[in-house]
Coordinates of C-alpha atoms and ligand atoms in Angstrom, one line a residue:
X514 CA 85.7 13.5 51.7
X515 CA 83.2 11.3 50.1
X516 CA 80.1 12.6 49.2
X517 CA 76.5 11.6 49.3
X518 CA 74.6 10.3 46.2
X519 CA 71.3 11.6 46.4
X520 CA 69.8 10.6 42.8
X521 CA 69.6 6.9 44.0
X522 CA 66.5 5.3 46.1
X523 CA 68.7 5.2 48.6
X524 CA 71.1 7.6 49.4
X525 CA 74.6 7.0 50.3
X526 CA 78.2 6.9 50.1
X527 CA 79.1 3.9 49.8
X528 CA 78.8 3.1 46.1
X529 CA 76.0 0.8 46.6
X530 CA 74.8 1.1 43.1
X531 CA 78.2 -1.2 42.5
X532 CA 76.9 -3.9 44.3
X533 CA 73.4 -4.7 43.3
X534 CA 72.7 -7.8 45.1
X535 CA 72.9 -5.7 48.7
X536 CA 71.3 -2.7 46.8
X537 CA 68.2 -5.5 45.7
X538 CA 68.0 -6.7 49.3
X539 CA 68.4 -2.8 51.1
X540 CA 65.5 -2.0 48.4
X541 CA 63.4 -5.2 49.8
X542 CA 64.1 -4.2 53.2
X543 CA 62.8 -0.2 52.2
X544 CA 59.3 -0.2 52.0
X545 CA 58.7 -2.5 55.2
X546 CA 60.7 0.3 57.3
X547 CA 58.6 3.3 55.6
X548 CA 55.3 1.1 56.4
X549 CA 57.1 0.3 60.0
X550 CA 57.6 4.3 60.2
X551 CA 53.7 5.5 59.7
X552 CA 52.8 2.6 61.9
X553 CA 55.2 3.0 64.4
X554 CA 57.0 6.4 64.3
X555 CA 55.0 9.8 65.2
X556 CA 51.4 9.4 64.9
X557 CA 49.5 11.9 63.3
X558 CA 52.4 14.3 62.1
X559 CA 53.1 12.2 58.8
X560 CA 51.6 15.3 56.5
X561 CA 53.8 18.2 58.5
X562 CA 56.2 19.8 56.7
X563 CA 59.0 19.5 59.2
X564 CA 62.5 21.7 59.0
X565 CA 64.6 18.8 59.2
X566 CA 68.2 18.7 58.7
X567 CA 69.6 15.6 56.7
X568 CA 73.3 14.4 56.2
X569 CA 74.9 15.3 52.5
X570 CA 77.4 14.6 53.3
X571 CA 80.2 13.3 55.8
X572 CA 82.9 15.8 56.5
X573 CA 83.1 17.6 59.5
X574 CA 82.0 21.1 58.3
X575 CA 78.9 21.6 56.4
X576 CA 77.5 18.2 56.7
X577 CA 74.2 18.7 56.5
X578 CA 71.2 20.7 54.6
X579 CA 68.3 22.4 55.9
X580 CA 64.5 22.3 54.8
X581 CA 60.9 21.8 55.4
X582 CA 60.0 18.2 54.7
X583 CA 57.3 15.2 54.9
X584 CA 58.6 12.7 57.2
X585 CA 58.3 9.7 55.0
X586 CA 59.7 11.6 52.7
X587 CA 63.2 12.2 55.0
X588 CA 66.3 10.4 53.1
X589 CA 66.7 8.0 54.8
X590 CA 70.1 6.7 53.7
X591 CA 74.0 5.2 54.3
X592 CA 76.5 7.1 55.3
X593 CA 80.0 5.6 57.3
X594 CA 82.7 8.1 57.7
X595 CA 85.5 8.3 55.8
X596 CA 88.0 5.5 56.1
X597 CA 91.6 5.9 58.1
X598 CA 94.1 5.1 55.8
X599 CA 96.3 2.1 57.3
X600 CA 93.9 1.7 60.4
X601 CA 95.1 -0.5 63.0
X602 CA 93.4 -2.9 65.5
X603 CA 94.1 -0.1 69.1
X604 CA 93.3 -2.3 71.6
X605 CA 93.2 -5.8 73.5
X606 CA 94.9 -9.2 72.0
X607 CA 95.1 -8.6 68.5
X608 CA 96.4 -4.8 69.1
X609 CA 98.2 -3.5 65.9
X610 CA 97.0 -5.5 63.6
X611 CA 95.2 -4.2 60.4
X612 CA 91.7 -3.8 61.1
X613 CA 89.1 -6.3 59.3
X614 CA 87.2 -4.9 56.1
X615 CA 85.4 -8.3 56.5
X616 CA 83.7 -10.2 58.9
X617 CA 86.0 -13.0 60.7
X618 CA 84.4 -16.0 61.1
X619 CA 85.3 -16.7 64.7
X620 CA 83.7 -13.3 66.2
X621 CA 80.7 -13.5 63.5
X622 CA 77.9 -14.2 65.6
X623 CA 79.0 -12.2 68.8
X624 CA 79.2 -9.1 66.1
X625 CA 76.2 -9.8 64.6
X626 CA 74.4 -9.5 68.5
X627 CA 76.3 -6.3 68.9
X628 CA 74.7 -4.7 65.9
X629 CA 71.5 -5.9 66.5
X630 CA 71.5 -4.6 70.3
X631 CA 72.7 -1.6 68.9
X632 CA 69.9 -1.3 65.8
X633 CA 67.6 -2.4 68.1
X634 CA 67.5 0.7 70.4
X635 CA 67.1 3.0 67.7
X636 CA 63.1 2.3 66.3
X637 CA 63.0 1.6 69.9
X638 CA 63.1 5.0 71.1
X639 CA 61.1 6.2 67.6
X640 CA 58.3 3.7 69.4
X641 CA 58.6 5.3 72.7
X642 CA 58.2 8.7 72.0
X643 CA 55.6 8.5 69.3
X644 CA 52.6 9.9 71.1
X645 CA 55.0 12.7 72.5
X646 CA 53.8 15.5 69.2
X647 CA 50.3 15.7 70.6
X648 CA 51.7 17.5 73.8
X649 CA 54.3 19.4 72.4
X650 CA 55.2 22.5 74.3
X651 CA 56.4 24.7 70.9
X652 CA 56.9 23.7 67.2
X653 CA 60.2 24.2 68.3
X654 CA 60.2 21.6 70.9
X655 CA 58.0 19.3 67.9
X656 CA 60.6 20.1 65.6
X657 CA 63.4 18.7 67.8
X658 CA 61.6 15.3 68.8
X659 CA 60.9 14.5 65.0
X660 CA 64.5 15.7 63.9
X661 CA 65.5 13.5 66.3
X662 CA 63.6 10.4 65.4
X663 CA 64.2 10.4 62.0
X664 CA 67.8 10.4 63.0
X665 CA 67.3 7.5 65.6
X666 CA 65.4 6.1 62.0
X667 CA 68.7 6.6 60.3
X668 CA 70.5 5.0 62.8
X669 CA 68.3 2.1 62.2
X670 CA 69.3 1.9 58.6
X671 CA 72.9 2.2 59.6
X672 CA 72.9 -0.8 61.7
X673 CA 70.4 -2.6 58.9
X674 CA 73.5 -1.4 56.3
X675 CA 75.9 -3.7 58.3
X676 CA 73.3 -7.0 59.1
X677 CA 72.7 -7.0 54.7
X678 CA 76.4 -6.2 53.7
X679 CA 78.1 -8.7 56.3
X680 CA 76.2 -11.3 57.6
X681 CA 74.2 -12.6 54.7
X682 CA 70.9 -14.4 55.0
X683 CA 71.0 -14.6 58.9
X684 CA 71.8 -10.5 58.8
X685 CA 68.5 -10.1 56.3
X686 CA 66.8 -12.1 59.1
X687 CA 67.7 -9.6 61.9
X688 CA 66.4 -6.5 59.8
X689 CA 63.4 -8.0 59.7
X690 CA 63.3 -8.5 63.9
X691 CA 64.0 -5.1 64.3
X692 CA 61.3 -3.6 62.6
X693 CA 59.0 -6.7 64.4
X694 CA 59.9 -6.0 68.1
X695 CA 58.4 -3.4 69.8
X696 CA 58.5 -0.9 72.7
X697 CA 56.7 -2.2 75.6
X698 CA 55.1 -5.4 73.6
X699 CA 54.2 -8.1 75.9
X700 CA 55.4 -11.0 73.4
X701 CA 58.3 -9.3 71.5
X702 CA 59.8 -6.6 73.3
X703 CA 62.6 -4.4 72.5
X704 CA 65.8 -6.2 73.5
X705 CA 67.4 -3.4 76.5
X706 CA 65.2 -2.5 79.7
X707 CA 65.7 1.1 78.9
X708 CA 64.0 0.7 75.6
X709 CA 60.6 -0.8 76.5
X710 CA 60.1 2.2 79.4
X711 CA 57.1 4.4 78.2
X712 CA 57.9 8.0 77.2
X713 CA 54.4 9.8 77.9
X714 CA 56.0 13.3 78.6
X715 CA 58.2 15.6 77.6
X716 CA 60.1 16.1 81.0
X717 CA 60.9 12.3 80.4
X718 CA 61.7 12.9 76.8
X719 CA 64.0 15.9 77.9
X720 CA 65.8 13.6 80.8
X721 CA 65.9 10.4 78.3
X722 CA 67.6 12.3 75.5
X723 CA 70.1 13.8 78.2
X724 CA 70.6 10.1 79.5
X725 CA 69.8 7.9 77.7
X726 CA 71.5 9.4 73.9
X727 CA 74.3 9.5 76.2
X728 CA 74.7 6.0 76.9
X729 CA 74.0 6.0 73.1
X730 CA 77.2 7.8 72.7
X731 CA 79.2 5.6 74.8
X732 CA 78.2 2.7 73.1
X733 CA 78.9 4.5 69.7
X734 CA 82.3 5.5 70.7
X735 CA 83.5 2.1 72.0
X736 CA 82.2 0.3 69.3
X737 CA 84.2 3.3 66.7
X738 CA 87.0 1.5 68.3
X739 CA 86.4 -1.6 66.4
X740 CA 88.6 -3.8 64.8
X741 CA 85.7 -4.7 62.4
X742 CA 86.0 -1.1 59.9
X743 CA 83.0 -1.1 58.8
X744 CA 81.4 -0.9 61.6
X745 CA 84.1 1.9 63.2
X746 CA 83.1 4.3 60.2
X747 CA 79.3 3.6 60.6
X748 CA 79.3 4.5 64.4
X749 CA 81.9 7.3 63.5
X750 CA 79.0 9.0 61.8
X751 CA 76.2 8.3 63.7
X752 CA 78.0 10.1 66.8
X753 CA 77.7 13.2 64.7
X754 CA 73.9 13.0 64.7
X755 CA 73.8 11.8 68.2
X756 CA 75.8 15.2 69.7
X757 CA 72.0 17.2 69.0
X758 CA 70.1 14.5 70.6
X759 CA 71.8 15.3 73.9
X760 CA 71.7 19.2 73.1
X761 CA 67.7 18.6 73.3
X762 CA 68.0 16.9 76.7
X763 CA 70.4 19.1 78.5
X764 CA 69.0 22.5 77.4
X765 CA 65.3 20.8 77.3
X766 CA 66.0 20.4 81.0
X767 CA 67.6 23.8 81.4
X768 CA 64.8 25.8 80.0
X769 CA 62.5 23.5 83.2
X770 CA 64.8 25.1 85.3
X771 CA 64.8 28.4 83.9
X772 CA 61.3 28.8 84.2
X773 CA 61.2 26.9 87.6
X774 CA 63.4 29.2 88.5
X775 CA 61.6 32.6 87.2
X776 CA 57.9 31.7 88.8
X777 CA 59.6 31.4 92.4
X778 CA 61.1 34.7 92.2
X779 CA 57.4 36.0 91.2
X780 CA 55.9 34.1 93.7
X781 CA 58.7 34.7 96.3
X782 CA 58.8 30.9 97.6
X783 CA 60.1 27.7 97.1
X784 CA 57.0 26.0 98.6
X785 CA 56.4 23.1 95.8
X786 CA 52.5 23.2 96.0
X787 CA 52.5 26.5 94.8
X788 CA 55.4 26.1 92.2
X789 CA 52.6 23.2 91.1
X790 CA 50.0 25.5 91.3
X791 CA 51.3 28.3 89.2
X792 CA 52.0 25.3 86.4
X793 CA 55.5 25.0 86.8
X794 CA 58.1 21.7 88.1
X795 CA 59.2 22.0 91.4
X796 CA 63.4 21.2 91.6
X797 CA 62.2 18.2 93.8
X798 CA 60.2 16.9 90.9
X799 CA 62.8 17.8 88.4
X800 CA 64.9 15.5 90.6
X801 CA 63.1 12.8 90.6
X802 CA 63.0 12.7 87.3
X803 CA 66.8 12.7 87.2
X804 CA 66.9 9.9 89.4
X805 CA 64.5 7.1 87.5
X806 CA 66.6 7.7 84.0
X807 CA 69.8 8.1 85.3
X808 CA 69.5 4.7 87.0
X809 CA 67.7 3.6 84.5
X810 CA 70.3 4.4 81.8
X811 CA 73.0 3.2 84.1
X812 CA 71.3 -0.4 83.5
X813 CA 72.7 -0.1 79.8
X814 CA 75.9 -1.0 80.6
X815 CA 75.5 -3.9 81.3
X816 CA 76.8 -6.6 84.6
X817 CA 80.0 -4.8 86.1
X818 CA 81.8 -8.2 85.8
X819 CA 81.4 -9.2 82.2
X820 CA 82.9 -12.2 80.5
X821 CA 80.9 -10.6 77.1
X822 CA 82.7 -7.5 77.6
X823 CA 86.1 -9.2 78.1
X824 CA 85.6 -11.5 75.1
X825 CA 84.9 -8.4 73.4
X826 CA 87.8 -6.0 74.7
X827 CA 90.5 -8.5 74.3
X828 CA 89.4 -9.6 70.7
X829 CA 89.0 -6.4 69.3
X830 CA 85.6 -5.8 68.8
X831 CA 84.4 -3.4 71.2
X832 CA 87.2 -0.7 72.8
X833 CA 86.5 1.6 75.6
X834 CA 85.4 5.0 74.3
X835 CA 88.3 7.5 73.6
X836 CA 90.7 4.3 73.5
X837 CA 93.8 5.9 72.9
X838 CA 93.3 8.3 75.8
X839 CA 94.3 5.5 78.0
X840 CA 98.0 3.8 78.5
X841 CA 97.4 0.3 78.8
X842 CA 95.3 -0.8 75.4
X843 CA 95.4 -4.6 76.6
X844 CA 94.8 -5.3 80.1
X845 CA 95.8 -8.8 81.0
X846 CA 97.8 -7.5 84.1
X847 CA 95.6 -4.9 85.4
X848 CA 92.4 -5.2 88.6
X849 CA 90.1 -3.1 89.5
X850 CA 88.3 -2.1 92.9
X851 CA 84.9 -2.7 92.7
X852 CA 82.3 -1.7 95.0
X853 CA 79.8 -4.4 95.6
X854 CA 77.1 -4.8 98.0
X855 CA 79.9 -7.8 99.7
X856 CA 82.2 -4.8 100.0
X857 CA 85.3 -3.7 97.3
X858 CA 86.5 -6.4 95.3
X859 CA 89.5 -6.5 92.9
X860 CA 88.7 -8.0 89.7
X861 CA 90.5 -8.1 86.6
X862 CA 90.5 -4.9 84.6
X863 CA 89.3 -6.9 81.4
X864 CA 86.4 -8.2 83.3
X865 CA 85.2 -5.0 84.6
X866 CA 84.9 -2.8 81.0
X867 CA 81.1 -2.0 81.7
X868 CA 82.2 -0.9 84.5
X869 CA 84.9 1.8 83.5
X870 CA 82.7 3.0 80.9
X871 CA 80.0 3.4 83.4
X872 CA 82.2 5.8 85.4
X873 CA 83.4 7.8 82.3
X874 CA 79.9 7.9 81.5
X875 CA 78.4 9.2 85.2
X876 CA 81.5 11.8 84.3
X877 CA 80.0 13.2 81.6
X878 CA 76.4 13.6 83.4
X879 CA 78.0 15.6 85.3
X880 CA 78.9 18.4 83.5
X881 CA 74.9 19.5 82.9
X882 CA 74.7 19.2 86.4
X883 CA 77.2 21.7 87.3
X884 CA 75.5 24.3 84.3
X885 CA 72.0 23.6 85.6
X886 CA 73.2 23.9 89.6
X887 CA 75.1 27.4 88.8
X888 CA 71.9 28.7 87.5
X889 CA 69.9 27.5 90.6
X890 CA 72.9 28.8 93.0
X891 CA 72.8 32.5 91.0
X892 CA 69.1 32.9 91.9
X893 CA 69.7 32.4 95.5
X894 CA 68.7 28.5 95.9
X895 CA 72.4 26.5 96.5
X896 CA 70.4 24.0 98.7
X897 CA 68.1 23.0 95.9
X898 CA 71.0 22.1 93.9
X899 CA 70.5 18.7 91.8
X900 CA 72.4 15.8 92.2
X901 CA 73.3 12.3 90.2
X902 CA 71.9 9.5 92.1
X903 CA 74.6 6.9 93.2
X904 CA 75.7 4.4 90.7
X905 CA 74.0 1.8 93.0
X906 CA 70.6 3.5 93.3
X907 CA 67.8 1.6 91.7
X908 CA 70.1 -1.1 90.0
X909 CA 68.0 -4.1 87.7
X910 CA 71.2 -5.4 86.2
X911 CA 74.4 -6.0 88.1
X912 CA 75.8 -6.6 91.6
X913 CA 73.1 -4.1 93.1
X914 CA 70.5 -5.5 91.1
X915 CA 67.7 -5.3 93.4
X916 CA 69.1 -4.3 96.5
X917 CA 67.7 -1.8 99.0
X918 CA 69.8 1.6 98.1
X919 CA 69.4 4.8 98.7
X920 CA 69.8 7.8 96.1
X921 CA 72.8 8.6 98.2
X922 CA 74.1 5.1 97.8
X923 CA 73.6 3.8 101.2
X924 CA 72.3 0.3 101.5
X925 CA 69.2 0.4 103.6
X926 CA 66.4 -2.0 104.8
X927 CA 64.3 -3.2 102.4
X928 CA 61.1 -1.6 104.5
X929 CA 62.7 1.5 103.9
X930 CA 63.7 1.2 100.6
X931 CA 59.9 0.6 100.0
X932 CA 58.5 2.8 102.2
X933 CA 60.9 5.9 100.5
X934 CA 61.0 5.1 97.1
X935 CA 58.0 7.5 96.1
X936 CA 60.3 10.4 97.2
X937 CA 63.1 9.2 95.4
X938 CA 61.3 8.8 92.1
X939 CA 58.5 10.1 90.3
X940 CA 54.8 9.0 92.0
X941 CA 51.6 8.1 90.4
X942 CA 50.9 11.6 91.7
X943 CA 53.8 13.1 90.3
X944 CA 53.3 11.6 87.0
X945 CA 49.6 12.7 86.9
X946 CA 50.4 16.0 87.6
X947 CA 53.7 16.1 85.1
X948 CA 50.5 14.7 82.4
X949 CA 49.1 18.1 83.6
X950 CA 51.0 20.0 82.5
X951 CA 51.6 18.2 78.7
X952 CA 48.6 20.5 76.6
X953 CA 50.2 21.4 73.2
X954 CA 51.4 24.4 72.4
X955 CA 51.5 24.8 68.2
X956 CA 51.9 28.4 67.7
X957 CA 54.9 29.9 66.4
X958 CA 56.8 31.5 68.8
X959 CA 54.8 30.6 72.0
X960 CA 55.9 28.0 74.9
X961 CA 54.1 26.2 77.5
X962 CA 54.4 28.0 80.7
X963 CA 56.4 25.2 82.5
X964 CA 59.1 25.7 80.1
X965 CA 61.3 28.8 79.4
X966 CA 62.0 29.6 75.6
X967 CA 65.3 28.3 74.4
X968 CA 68.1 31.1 73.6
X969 CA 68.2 30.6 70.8
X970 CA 66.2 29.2 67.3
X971 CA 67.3 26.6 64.8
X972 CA 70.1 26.9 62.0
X973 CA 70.3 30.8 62.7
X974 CA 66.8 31.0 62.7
X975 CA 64.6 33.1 65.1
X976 CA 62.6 30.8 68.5
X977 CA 59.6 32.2 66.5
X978 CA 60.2 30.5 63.4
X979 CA 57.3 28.4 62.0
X980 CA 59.4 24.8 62.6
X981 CA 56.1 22.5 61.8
X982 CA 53.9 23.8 59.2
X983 CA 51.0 21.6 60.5
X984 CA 48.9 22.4 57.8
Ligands
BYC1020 N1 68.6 -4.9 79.6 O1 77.7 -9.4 80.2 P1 76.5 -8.5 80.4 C1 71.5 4.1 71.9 C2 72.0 -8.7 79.0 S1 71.8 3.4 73.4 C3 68.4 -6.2 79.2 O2 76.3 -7.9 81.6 P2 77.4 -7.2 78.1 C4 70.3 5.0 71.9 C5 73.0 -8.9 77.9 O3 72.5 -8.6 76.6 C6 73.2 2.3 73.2 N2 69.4 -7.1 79.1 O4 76.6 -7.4 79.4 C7 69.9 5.8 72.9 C8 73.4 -10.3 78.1 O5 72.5 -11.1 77.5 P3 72.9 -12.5 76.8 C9 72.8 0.9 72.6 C10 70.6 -6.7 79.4 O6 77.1 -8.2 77.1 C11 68.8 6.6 72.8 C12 73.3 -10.5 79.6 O7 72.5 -9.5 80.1 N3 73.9 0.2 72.2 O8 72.2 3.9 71.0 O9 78.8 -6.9 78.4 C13 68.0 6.6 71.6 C14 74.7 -10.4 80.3 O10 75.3 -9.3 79.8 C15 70.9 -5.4 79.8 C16 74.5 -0.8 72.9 O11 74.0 -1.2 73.9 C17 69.8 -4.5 79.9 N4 70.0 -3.2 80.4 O12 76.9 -5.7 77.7 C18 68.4 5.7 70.6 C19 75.7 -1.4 72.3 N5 72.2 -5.3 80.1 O13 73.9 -12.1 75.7 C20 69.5 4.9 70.7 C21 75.6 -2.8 71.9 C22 72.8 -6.5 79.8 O14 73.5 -13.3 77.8 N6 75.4 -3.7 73.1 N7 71.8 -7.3 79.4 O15 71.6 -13.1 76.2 C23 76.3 -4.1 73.9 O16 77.5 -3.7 73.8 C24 76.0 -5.0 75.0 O17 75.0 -5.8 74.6 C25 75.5 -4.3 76.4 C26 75.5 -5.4 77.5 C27 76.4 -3.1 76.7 C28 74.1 -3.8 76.3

């Protein structure tokens, strides 16, 4: 296990205080992310003492502390995961082969666009969700949105790690882009469609982090497949931090239903006007919901016919997640039947990566699902059970890109389409009224009433715990 140097100005296990040209340039690079942090990041919480945890180190138990802190005071700092001794290339072309501690020239700039893609999501998200703590509906809730930006901040820093140590000048370039795009900016947006979506409210937090971080971990665990180590061992870690971010959304949006769930058995109906009226989100709305970021997210994969992601498979550099769970690691005689709007297609299995990880992906969306839609069936309502909407629903990027689809996946008119699409996603109406609802909530122990408590607190702590001491 390698542990975590903490007395440096930057923390990490990597032994940077060894290399002091990259430890001079991470330095330089410092002080613009803190000053990109109080600009950017949470407005108005900076003074909070927050109970954060932070990494100390990297092994599987135990990695982390506990404790109130400033945010820009958080540690911010480098941590990859331990190396594997003898670590082979596991998939496409160059399969068994020793995996690269360096950079090789030939895949140098299509690397470098991975990492930056990749970095550039993560002050992305910090961006969208910084107005977010004025509405909070607990400190518990506040405390989970800031533990999770700071570690969508670290993330950043992970990424930045890789552009300094590995790409030289050109790398120092891209750190600064990423802290100069922004969410939503007309001139110099963030680089994925996802990422420039406003997050105005915590139902759209709650669905993004169960979505969205999960696309997040796709991406990590197909790039841990890498050929290129160092970037294998940085994503390695980061999926660690990532597992909470999707805790938040899928019990975030199991608490909705809980209390959905408890104010129609007071008010003996599932009539949505007077769910709305008690102050609660009807399972139609909740759905809704589920059906602008799931499609949304599903955009994040990219075309389903990629040459990028063929390039990528076949030369190492981005595997499918859970690689060795499949047979065939290179794919040159494989198709696959894909479902376009022309009808199914075989392609070749190289071409169509996006694609598979897609499906894996919709998989594991699944699985809340099935939690949240036994809870809804045990109360007496199966026929308000939620659903994914079709893969083809609502498509920007890809074969259905722009087509008229239902949430069911049937390809309908395009009067239709418009005419429909209000019910299939949230309104200006529903969206107003969802704003409603977001009035903050800051004492210990108490929720807003459209959200049931969580079962349990942080860390072993009680749900009543003060989490933000906002002073
Ligand atoms: N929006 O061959 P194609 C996370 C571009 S989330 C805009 O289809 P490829 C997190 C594409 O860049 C995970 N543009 O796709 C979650 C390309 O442009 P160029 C983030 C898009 O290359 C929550 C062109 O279309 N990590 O960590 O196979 C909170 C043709 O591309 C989009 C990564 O994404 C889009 N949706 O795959 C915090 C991993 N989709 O090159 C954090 C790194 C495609 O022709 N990125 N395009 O100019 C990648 O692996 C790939 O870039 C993609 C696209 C999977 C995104």
């Amino acid at each position: 296990m390698s542990s975590i140097n903490y007395a440096e100005k930057i923390p990490n296990n990597i032994n940077l205080a060894n290399d002091r040209t990259l430890q001079r340039a991470l330095e330089h690079w410092q002080p613009k992310f803190i000053d990109w942090w109080k600009g950017m990041g949470p407005s108005d919480f900076q003074g909070a003492d927050v109970y954060l945890r932070t990494a100390v180190s990297v092994d599987a138990d135990g990695w982390a502390q506990y404790g109130a802190v400033k945010m820009p005071d958080y540690r911010w700092g480098i941590f990859l995961a331990d190396p594997v001794a003898e670590r082979k290339i596991g998939f496409g072309d160059a399969m068994g082969q020793p995996v690269w501690q360096q950079v090789p020239g030939e895949y140098r700039s299509i690397l470098r666009r991975l990492i930056v893609t990749q970095g550039d999501t993560e002050p992305a998200s910090v961006e969208q969700q910084r107005l977010l703590g004025h509405t909070c509906p607990s400190l518990y809730d506040l405390r989970n949105l800031f533990q999770v930006n700071v570690e969508e901040g670290r993330h950043l820093w992970a990424m930045v790690y890789l552009l300094h140590a590995y790409f030289g000048r050109d790398g120092r370039e891209e750190a600064e882009e990423l802290l100069q795009r922004h969410s939503g900016d007309a001139d110099k947006p963030r680089i994925l469609s996802t990422f420039n979506e406003p997050i105005s409210d915590w139902l759209s937090f709650y669905c993004f982090t169960y979505f969205t971080d999960r696309d997040g971990k796709y991406q990590l665990k197909s790039l841990a497949e890498s050929g290129f180590d160092p970037l294998s061992r940085t994503c390695r870690f980061m999926l660690t931090e990532e597992a909470h971010h999707m805790f938040v959304g899928e019990t975030g949006i199991g608490r909705v239903i809980k209390r959905t769930l408890e104010v129609m058995k007071e008010l003996g109906t599932d009539d949505p006007a007077r769910i709305r009226a008690h102050g609660a989100v009807d399972l139609g709305l909740l759905q809704k919901y589920l059906n602008f970021w799931c499609s949304s997210s599903l955009d994040l994969f990219g075309n389903e016919i990629s040459s990028n992601s063929a390039a990528n498979f076949a030369n190492g550099l981005k595997g499918r997640p859970d690689e060795a769970t499949y047979e065939d690691h290179v794919l040159r005689e494989k198709t696959f039947a894909l479902h376009t709007p022309k009808g199914t297609e075989n392609v070749p299995m190289l071409n169509a990566i996006n694609e598979i990880m897609r499906e894996s992906y919709l998989k594991d969306c699944e699985i809340g699902l099935k939690r949240w839609n036994r809870t809804i069936e045990r109360a007496g309502y199966p026929a308000l059970a939620l659903r994914l909407p079709a893969a083809n629903f609502r498509r920007s990027i890809g074969a259905w890109a722009g087509q008229p689809v239902d949430p069911k996946g049937n390809l309908i008119s395009n009067e239709a389409f418009a005419r429909e699409l209000n019910s299939w996603i949230p309104s200006e109406q529903d969206r107003a009224f969802v704003k409603s609802l977001m009035i903050r909530v800051a004492e210990p122990g108490k929720m807003a009433r459209w959200v049931a408590p969580p079962d349990r607190g942080i860390n072993n702590l009680p749900v009543d715990y003060e989490y933000v001491k906002l002073h």
